[in-house]
Amino acid sequence: AKDAGRNAIRFFSPEMQAAIDSRSEMETTMRNGLLHNEFQLFYQPQIDIDGEIIGAEALLRWFPRDQESVLPIQFIPVAEEVGLIIPLGLWVMETACAQLKAWENDPRTRHLKIAVNVSARQLRQLEFVKQVQDALEFSGANPSLLKLELTESVLLEDVDDIVERMQQIKLFGVTFSLDDFGTGFSSLSYLKRLPLDQVKIDQSFVRDIHTDPNDAAIVRAIIAMSHSLGLKVIAEGVETKSQLNFLKNYGCAHFQGYLFGKPMPIEEFEKLLKRI
Ligand code: C2E
Ligand code: CA
Ligand code: CA
Ligand code: CA
């Protein structure tokens, strides 16, 4: 059995080995990047039914020195796998809270919320509640302006623990949104147990809302169900006026997408606020 185990190591194909090498290489460059301030938050506007900007989703960007920038879909999964998402996610939360605090003195910005993505791995840590509390206390940010976006992957294990952790965080005044809704495999009964404030309709349903009657039906059902559960609804990936009108007709009142603005550096986001 020992021999078999040793031989098994050689079963890695050159492609698999290359993938492993590039992953650990990315881990090292990411670790250094965190030390050298190579990460930035971009902000994408979130809009209400009157077209007003009510906040932004904070989206992580990585600009490695001497290298082309790397997309979140490339580095976030690696960060999750190797555990770097913990310090990285903490940095995101602290940076977002500092931004909320900085907006507090200006009447044009002090009502704005920031939505932060939280990976299941972060939420599964025992210390997560304390980390959120510390980020809020250290920055002095108003907790009710911080929104945490989760995905259905949090439901894969320990639902009771997750629910309890969420409830503790809600006591601070922080709210929760369920991201990518409709794409996961969770049952509605589980969903009902999560103390959510908002559901975010995944962009894949919004994209074909006009051309695919099934997507239109799903969007309608999500909105109706969420509202009857007392949840707010936001649609992501809104790119056209006609998608917006469709969503409005179905009763959706919050929107995010290229129609209103792409994720952008903070300076640009603040300029956008002044223009409106
Ligand atoms: P997500 O949370 O679902 O974020 C929405 C993604 O859709 C963003 O991609 C955004 O740029 C893109 N998007 C927004 N509006 C439109 C639109 O109208 N059309 C199209 N085609 N796309 C749109 P991005 O920034 O590349 O982020 C990808 C994913 O990476 C995010 O998906 C999220 O899962 C993850 N991510 C980003 N930042 C963080 C972070 O700070 N922490 C964690 N854990 N994950 C993050
Ligand atoms: Ca998100
Ligand atoms: Ca999403
Ligand atoms: Ca997504």
Short mmCIF file of C-alpha atoms and ligand atoms in Angstrom, two decimals:
data_model
loop_
_atom_site.label_atom_id
_atom_site.label_comp_id
_atom_site.label_asym_id
_atom_site.label_seq_id
_atom_site.Cartn_x
_atom_site.Cartn_y
_atom_site.Cartn_z
CA ALA A 1 0.00 0.00 0.00
CA LYS A 2 2.93 2.26 0.80
CA ASP A 3 4.40 1.66 -2.65
CA ALA A 4 1.08 2.33 -4.30
CA GLY A 5 0.89 5.63 -2.43
CA ARG A 6 4.33 6.61 -3.53
CA ASN A 7 3.61 5.64 -7.10
CA ALA A 8 0.36 7.56 -7.04
CA ILE A 9 2.34 10.76 -6.75
CA ARG A 10 3.74 10.14 -10.20
CA PHE A 11 0.24 10.00 -11.65
CA PHE A 12 0.16 13.80 -11.83
CA SER A 13 0.23 14.66 -15.48
CA PRO A 14 2.53 17.48 -16.61
CA GLU A 15 -0.60 19.65 -16.94
CA MET A 16 -1.65 18.93 -13.36
CA GLN A 17 1.85 19.61 -12.09
CA ALA A 18 1.93 22.89 -14.00
CA ALA A 19 -1.38 23.88 -12.45
CA ILE A 20 -0.06 23.12 -8.96
CA ASP A 21 3.16 25.07 -9.63
CA SER A 22 1.34 28.10 -10.96
CA ARG A 23 -1.08 28.02 -8.04
CA SER A 24 1.68 28.06 -5.43
CA GLU A 25 3.45 30.72 -7.45
CA MET A 26 0.28 32.79 -7.39
CA GLU A 27 -0.03 32.21 -3.66
CA THR A 28 3.45 33.63 -3.10
CA THR A 29 2.89 36.67 -5.32
CA MET A 30 -0.50 37.27 -3.65
CA ARG A 31 1.05 37.15 -0.17
CA ASN A 32 3.68 39.67 -1.24
CA GLY A 33 1.03 41.74 -2.98
CA LEU A 34 -0.91 42.07 0.23
CA LEU A 35 2.22 43.29 2.01
CA HIS A 36 2.99 45.77 -0.78
CA ASN A 37 -0.45 47.33 -1.19
CA GLU A 38 -1.07 45.86 -4.62
CA PHE A 39 -4.77 45.34 -3.90
CA GLN A 40 -7.43 47.98 -4.39
CA LEU A 41 -11.15 48.21 -3.94
CA PHE A 42 -13.22 49.31 -6.90
CA TYR A 43 -16.75 50.57 -6.34
CA GLN A 44 -19.78 49.81 -8.50
CA PRO A 45 -22.91 51.93 -7.95
CA GLN A 46 -26.13 50.44 -6.61
CA ILE A 47 -29.24 52.34 -7.68
CA ASP A 48 -32.78 52.70 -6.37
CA ILE A 49 -36.06 52.97 -8.25
CA ASP A 50 -35.63 56.76 -8.68
CA GLY A 51 -32.20 56.31 -10.26
CA GLU A 52 -30.35 57.58 -7.19
CA ILE A 53 -27.07 56.04 -6.11
CA ILE A 54 -27.69 54.45 -2.72
CA GLY A 55 -24.34 52.78 -2.32
CA ALA A 56 -21.75 50.60 -3.96
CA GLU A 57 -20.49 47.07 -4.09
CA ALA A 58 -16.80 46.90 -3.22
CA LEU A 59 -14.97 44.65 -5.69
CA LEU A 60 -11.41 43.56 -5.20
CA ARG A 61 -8.76 44.37 -7.81
CA TRP A 62 -5.18 43.20 -7.93
CA PHE A 63 -2.44 45.11 -9.74
CA PRO A 64 0.73 43.07 -9.24
CA ARG A 65 3.96 44.96 -9.70
CA ASP A 66 5.72 44.17 -13.01
CA GLN A 67 2.82 42.03 -14.11
CA GLU A 68 -0.50 42.37 -15.82
CA SER A 69 -3.48 42.78 -13.52
CA VAL A 70 -5.21 39.55 -12.55
CA LEU A 71 -8.99 39.16 -12.57
CA PRO A 72 -10.91 38.17 -9.42
CA ILE A 73 -12.19 35.01 -11.12
CA GLN A 74 -8.54 33.98 -11.44
CA PHE A 75 -7.17 34.89 -8.01
CA ILE A 76 -10.17 34.64 -5.63
CA PRO A 77 -10.57 30.86 -6.04
CA VAL A 78 -6.85 30.40 -5.37
CA ALA A 79 -7.06 32.72 -2.35
CA GLU A 80 -9.97 30.65 -1.04
CA GLU A 81 -8.18 27.38 -1.58
CA VAL A 82 -4.95 28.38 0.15
CA GLY A 83 -6.65 30.36 2.93
CA LEU A 84 -5.36 33.77 1.85
CA ILE A 85 -8.96 34.90 1.51
CA ILE A 86 -8.96 35.31 5.31
CA PRO A 87 -6.37 38.15 5.51
CA LEU A 88 -7.48 39.48 2.12
CA GLY A 89 -11.14 39.53 3.16
CA LEU A 90 -10.20 41.25 6.39
CA TRP A 91 -8.36 43.93 4.42
CA VAL A 92 -11.44 44.39 2.22
CA MET A 93 -13.71 44.80 5.23
CA GLU A 94 -11.37 47.24 6.99
CA THR A 95 -10.91 49.30 3.82
CA ALA A 96 -14.68 49.45 3.20
CA CYS A 97 -15.32 50.51 6.80
CA ALA A 98 -12.66 53.23 6.56
CA GLN A 99 -14.39 54.47 3.39
CA LEU A 100 -17.77 54.58 5.13
CA LYS A 101 -16.21 56.64 7.90
CA ALA A 102 -14.58 59.00 5.38
CA TRP A 103 -17.99 59.59 3.74
CA GLU A 104 -19.62 60.45 7.05
CA ASN A 105 -18.87 64.17 7.04
CA ASP A 106 -20.30 64.96 3.62
CA PRO A 107 -24.11 65.19 3.30
CA ARG A 108 -23.75 63.94 -0.28
CA THR A 109 -22.13 60.69 0.80
CA ARG A 110 -23.07 59.97 4.40
CA HIS A 111 -26.12 57.82 3.54
CA LEU A 112 -24.22 55.55 1.13
CA LYS A 113 -23.92 51.85 1.90
CA ILE A 114 -21.06 49.57 0.97
CA ALA A 115 -21.64 45.92 0.11
CA VAL A 116 -18.68 43.65 0.80
CA ASN A 117 -18.30 40.12 -0.54
CA VAL A 118 -17.67 37.53 2.13
CA SER A 119 -16.60 34.04 1.15
CA ALA A 120 -18.01 30.98 2.90
CA ARG A 121 -14.58 30.21 4.26
CA GLN A 122 -14.44 33.56 6.07
CA LEU A 123 -17.87 33.12 7.60
CA ARG A 124 -17.00 29.62 8.77
CA GLN A 125 -14.24 30.92 11.05
CA LEU A 126 -15.10 31.25 14.71
CA GLU A 127 -13.37 34.65 14.84
CA PHE A 128 -15.45 36.16 12.05
CA VAL A 129 -17.95 37.90 14.32
CA LYS A 130 -15.14 39.50 16.27
CA GLN A 131 -13.40 40.57 13.07
CA VAL A 132 -16.48 42.40 11.87
CA GLN A 133 -16.94 44.01 15.27
CA ASP A 134 -13.28 45.11 15.37
CA ALA A 135 -13.40 46.53 11.84
CA LEU A 136 -16.49 48.56 12.78
CA GLU A 137 -15.13 49.76 16.11
CA PHE A 138 -11.66 50.55 14.84
CA SER A 139 -12.99 52.59 11.91
CA GLY A 140 -15.96 54.11 13.70
CA ALA A 141 -18.16 53.32 10.68
CA ASN A 142 -21.93 53.18 11.07
CA PRO A 143 -22.71 49.42 11.03
CA SER A 144 -26.08 49.90 9.33
CA LEU A 145 -24.22 51.11 6.23
CA LEU A 146 -22.26 47.89 5.93
CA LYS A 147 -23.84 45.09 3.91
CA LEU A 148 -22.29 41.64 3.66
CA GLU A 149 -22.87 39.62 0.48
CA LEU A 150 -22.87 35.85 0.91
CA THR A 151 -23.39 33.07 -1.59
CA GLU A 152 -25.40 29.89 -1.20
CA SER A 153 -22.14 28.01 -0.65
CA VAL A 154 -22.40 29.04 3.04
CA LEU A 155 -25.25 26.54 3.24
CA LEU A 156 -23.03 23.57 2.43
CA GLU A 157 -22.26 22.85 6.08
CA ASP A 158 -23.01 23.84 9.68
CA VAL A 159 -26.08 25.87 8.83
CA ASP A 160 -26.93 26.33 12.52
CA ASP A 161 -23.49 27.79 13.24
CA ILE A 162 -23.71 30.10 10.25
CA VAL A 163 -27.17 31.30 11.26
CA GLU A 164 -26.01 32.02 14.79
CA ARG A 165 -22.96 33.90 13.54
CA MET A 166 -25.12 35.95 11.19
CA GLN A 167 -27.53 36.77 13.99
CA GLN A 168 -24.70 38.02 16.19
CA ILE A 169 -23.45 40.24 13.37
CA LYS A 170 -26.97 41.54 12.71
CA LEU A 171 -27.11 42.74 16.32
CA PHE A 172 -24.43 45.29 15.38
CA GLY A 173 -26.81 46.64 12.71
CA VAL A 174 -25.03 45.08 9.71
CA THR A 175 -27.27 43.67 6.94
CA PHE A 176 -26.94 40.60 4.71
CA SER A 177 -27.56 40.04 1.03
CA LEU A 178 -27.58 36.67 -0.74
CA ASP A 179 -25.47 36.92 -3.90
CA ASP A 180 -25.89 35.05 -7.19
CA PHE A 181 -29.33 33.97 -6.14
CA GLY A 182 -30.86 31.17 -8.18
CA THR A 183 -27.58 29.64 -9.30
CA GLY A 184 -26.91 27.45 -6.26
CA PHE A 185 -28.44 24.19 -5.19
CA SER A 186 -29.82 25.10 -1.82
CA SER A 187 -33.40 24.29 -1.00
CA LEU A 188 -35.79 27.07 -0.23
CA SER A 189 -36.34 25.73 3.28
CA TYR A 190 -32.66 26.27 4.08
CA LEU A 191 -32.81 29.66 2.52
CA LYS A 192 -35.67 30.63 4.77
CA ARG A 193 -33.50 29.90 7.81
CA LEU A 194 -30.84 32.44 6.92
CA PRO A 195 -31.47 35.85 8.51
CA LEU A 196 -31.17 37.76 5.24
CA ASP A 197 -32.25 41.29 4.37
CA GLN A 198 -31.82 41.12 0.62
CA VAL A 199 -31.56 38.75 -2.28
CA LYS A 200 -29.45 39.54 -5.33
CA ILE A 201 -30.73 38.15 -8.62
CA ASP A 202 -27.85 36.65 -10.53
CA GLN A 203 -26.79 38.40 -13.72
CA SER A 204 -27.23 35.23 -15.78
CA PHE A 205 -31.02 35.58 -15.40
CA VAL A 206 -30.98 39.30 -16.11
CA ARG A 207 -28.91 38.88 -19.26
CA ASP A 208 -31.55 36.94 -21.22
CA ILE A 209 -34.63 38.32 -19.54
CA HIS A 210 -35.97 39.44 -22.94
CA THR A 211 -35.09 36.47 -25.06
CA ASP A 212 -35.55 33.53 -22.72
CA PRO A 213 -39.05 33.13 -21.29
CA ASN A 214 -37.68 30.76 -18.66
CA ASP A 215 -35.28 33.38 -17.34
CA ALA A 216 -38.08 35.93 -17.29
CA ALA A 217 -40.24 33.48 -15.32
CA ILE A 218 -37.42 32.74 -12.87
CA VAL A 219 -36.80 36.44 -12.27
CA ARG A 220 -40.49 37.00 -11.64
CA ALA A 221 -40.64 34.06 -9.24
CA ILE A 222 -37.55 35.20 -7.33
CA ILE A 223 -38.95 38.70 -6.89
CA ALA A 224 -42.38 37.46 -5.77
CA MET A 225 -40.95 34.86 -3.40
CA SER A 226 -38.42 37.24 -1.89
CA HIS A 227 -41.03 39.89 -1.29
CA SER A 228 -43.37 37.42 0.36
CA LEU A 229 -40.51 36.37 2.66
CA GLY A 230 -40.01 40.04 3.53
CA LEU A 231 -36.72 40.34 1.65
CA LYS A 232 -35.55 43.19 -0.55
CA VAL A 233 -34.40 42.41 -4.06
CA ILE A 234 -31.54 43.80 -6.10
CA ALA A 235 -30.78 42.79 -9.70
CA GLU A 236 -27.18 42.62 -10.88
CA GLY A 237 -25.80 42.77 -14.40
CA VAL A 238 -28.31 45.34 -15.64
CA GLU A 239 -26.85 46.55 -18.93
CA THR A 240 -29.78 47.97 -20.90
CA LYS A 241 -32.74 50.27 -20.36
CA SER A 242 -35.12 47.54 -21.46
CA GLN A 243 -33.76 45.08 -18.90
CA LEU A 244 -34.24 47.81 -16.32
CA ASN A 245 -37.85 48.40 -17.37
CA PHE A 246 -38.62 44.69 -17.30
CA LEU A 247 -37.24 44.42 -13.78
CA LYS A 248 -39.15 47.49 -12.65
CA ASN A 249 -42.37 46.04 -14.03
CA TYR A 250 -41.81 42.88 -12.04
CA GLY A 251 -41.43 44.93 -8.85
CA CYS A 252 -37.65 44.99 -8.47
CA ALA A 253 -36.55 48.28 -6.93
CA HIS A 254 -32.75 48.09 -6.70
CA PHE A 255 -30.25 47.68 -9.50
CA GLN A 256 -26.58 47.30 -10.29
CA GLY A 257 -24.86 46.95 -13.64
CA TYR A 258 -22.94 48.56 -16.46
CA LEU A 259 -26.00 50.65 -17.36
CA PHE A 260 -25.25 52.74 -14.28
CA GLY A 261 -21.51 52.25 -14.05
CA LYS A 262 -18.75 49.68 -14.04
CA PRO A 263 -16.69 49.00 -10.94
CA MET A 264 -14.33 52.00 -10.66
CA PRO A 265 -11.65 53.50 -8.43
CA ILE A 266 -12.91 55.53 -5.49
CA GLU A 267 -11.97 58.89 -7.08
CA GLU A 268 -14.11 58.11 -10.12
CA PHE A 269 -17.00 56.92 -7.99
CA GLU A 270 -16.95 60.16 -6.04
CA LYS A 271 -16.91 62.17 -9.28
CA LEU A 272 -19.95 60.23 -10.46
CA LEU A 273 -21.77 61.18 -7.26
CA LYS A 274 -21.17 64.86 -7.92
CA ARG A 275 -22.42 64.62 -11.50
CA ILE A 276 -25.78 63.19 -10.47
P1 C2E B 1 -19.92 39.00 -7.82
O1 C2E B 1 -19.89 39.24 -6.37
O2 C2E B 1 -21.10 38.30 -8.37
O3 C2E B 1 -19.70 40.43 -8.49
C1 C2E B 1 -20.34 40.85 -9.68
C2 C2E B 1 -19.42 40.73 -10.86
O4 C2E B 1 -20.15 41.09 -12.02
C3 C2E B 1 -18.24 41.68 -10.79
O5 C2E B 1 -17.13 41.03 -11.43
C4 C2E B 1 -18.70 42.85 -11.63
O6 C2E B 1 -17.65 43.60 -12.21
C5 C2E B 1 -19.51 42.16 -12.70
N1 C2E B 1 -20.56 43.02 -13.24
C6 C2E B 1 -21.22 44.02 -12.63
N2 C2E B 1 -22.15 44.58 -13.44
C7 C2E B 1 -22.08 43.90 -14.61
C8 C2E B 1 -22.80 44.01 -15.86
O7 C2E B 1 -23.67 44.84 -16.05
N3 C2E B 1 -22.45 43.10 -16.84
C9 C2E B 1 -21.49 42.17 -16.66
N4 C2E B 1 -21.23 41.34 -17.67
N5 C2E B 1 -20.79 42.04 -15.49
C10 C2E B 1 -21.09 42.90 -14.48
P2 C2E B 1 -15.68 41.04 -10.79
O8 C2E B 1 -15.42 42.38 -10.15
O9 C2E B 1 -14.74 40.55 -11.82
O10 C2E B 1 -15.79 40.00 -9.60
C11 C2E B 1 -16.00 38.63 -9.87
C12 C2E B 1 -16.28 37.87 -8.60
O11 C2E B 1 -15.13 37.84 -7.75
C13 C2E B 1 -17.39 38.48 -7.75
O12 C2E B 1 -18.64 38.14 -8.29
C14 C2E B 1 -17.09 37.83 -6.41
O13 C2E B 1 -17.59 36.52 -6.38
C15 C2E B 1 -15.58 37.77 -6.42
N6 C2E B 1 -15.05 38.91 -5.63
C16 C2E B 1 -14.75 40.17 -6.03
N7 C2E B 1 -14.29 40.92 -4.98
C17 C2E B 1 -14.32 40.10 -3.90
C18 C2E B 1 -13.96 40.25 -2.50
O14 C2E B 1 -13.56 41.33 -2.02
N8 C2E B 1 -14.13 39.15 -1.70
C19 C2E B 1 -14.59 37.96 -2.18
N9 C2E B 1 -14.71 36.92 -1.32
N10 C2E B 1 -14.94 37.78 -3.47
C20 C2E B 1 -14.80 38.83 -4.31
CA CA B 2 -21.22 40.21 -4.98
CA CA B 3 -23.22 38.27 -7.95
CA CA B 4 -21.07 35.90 -9.55
#
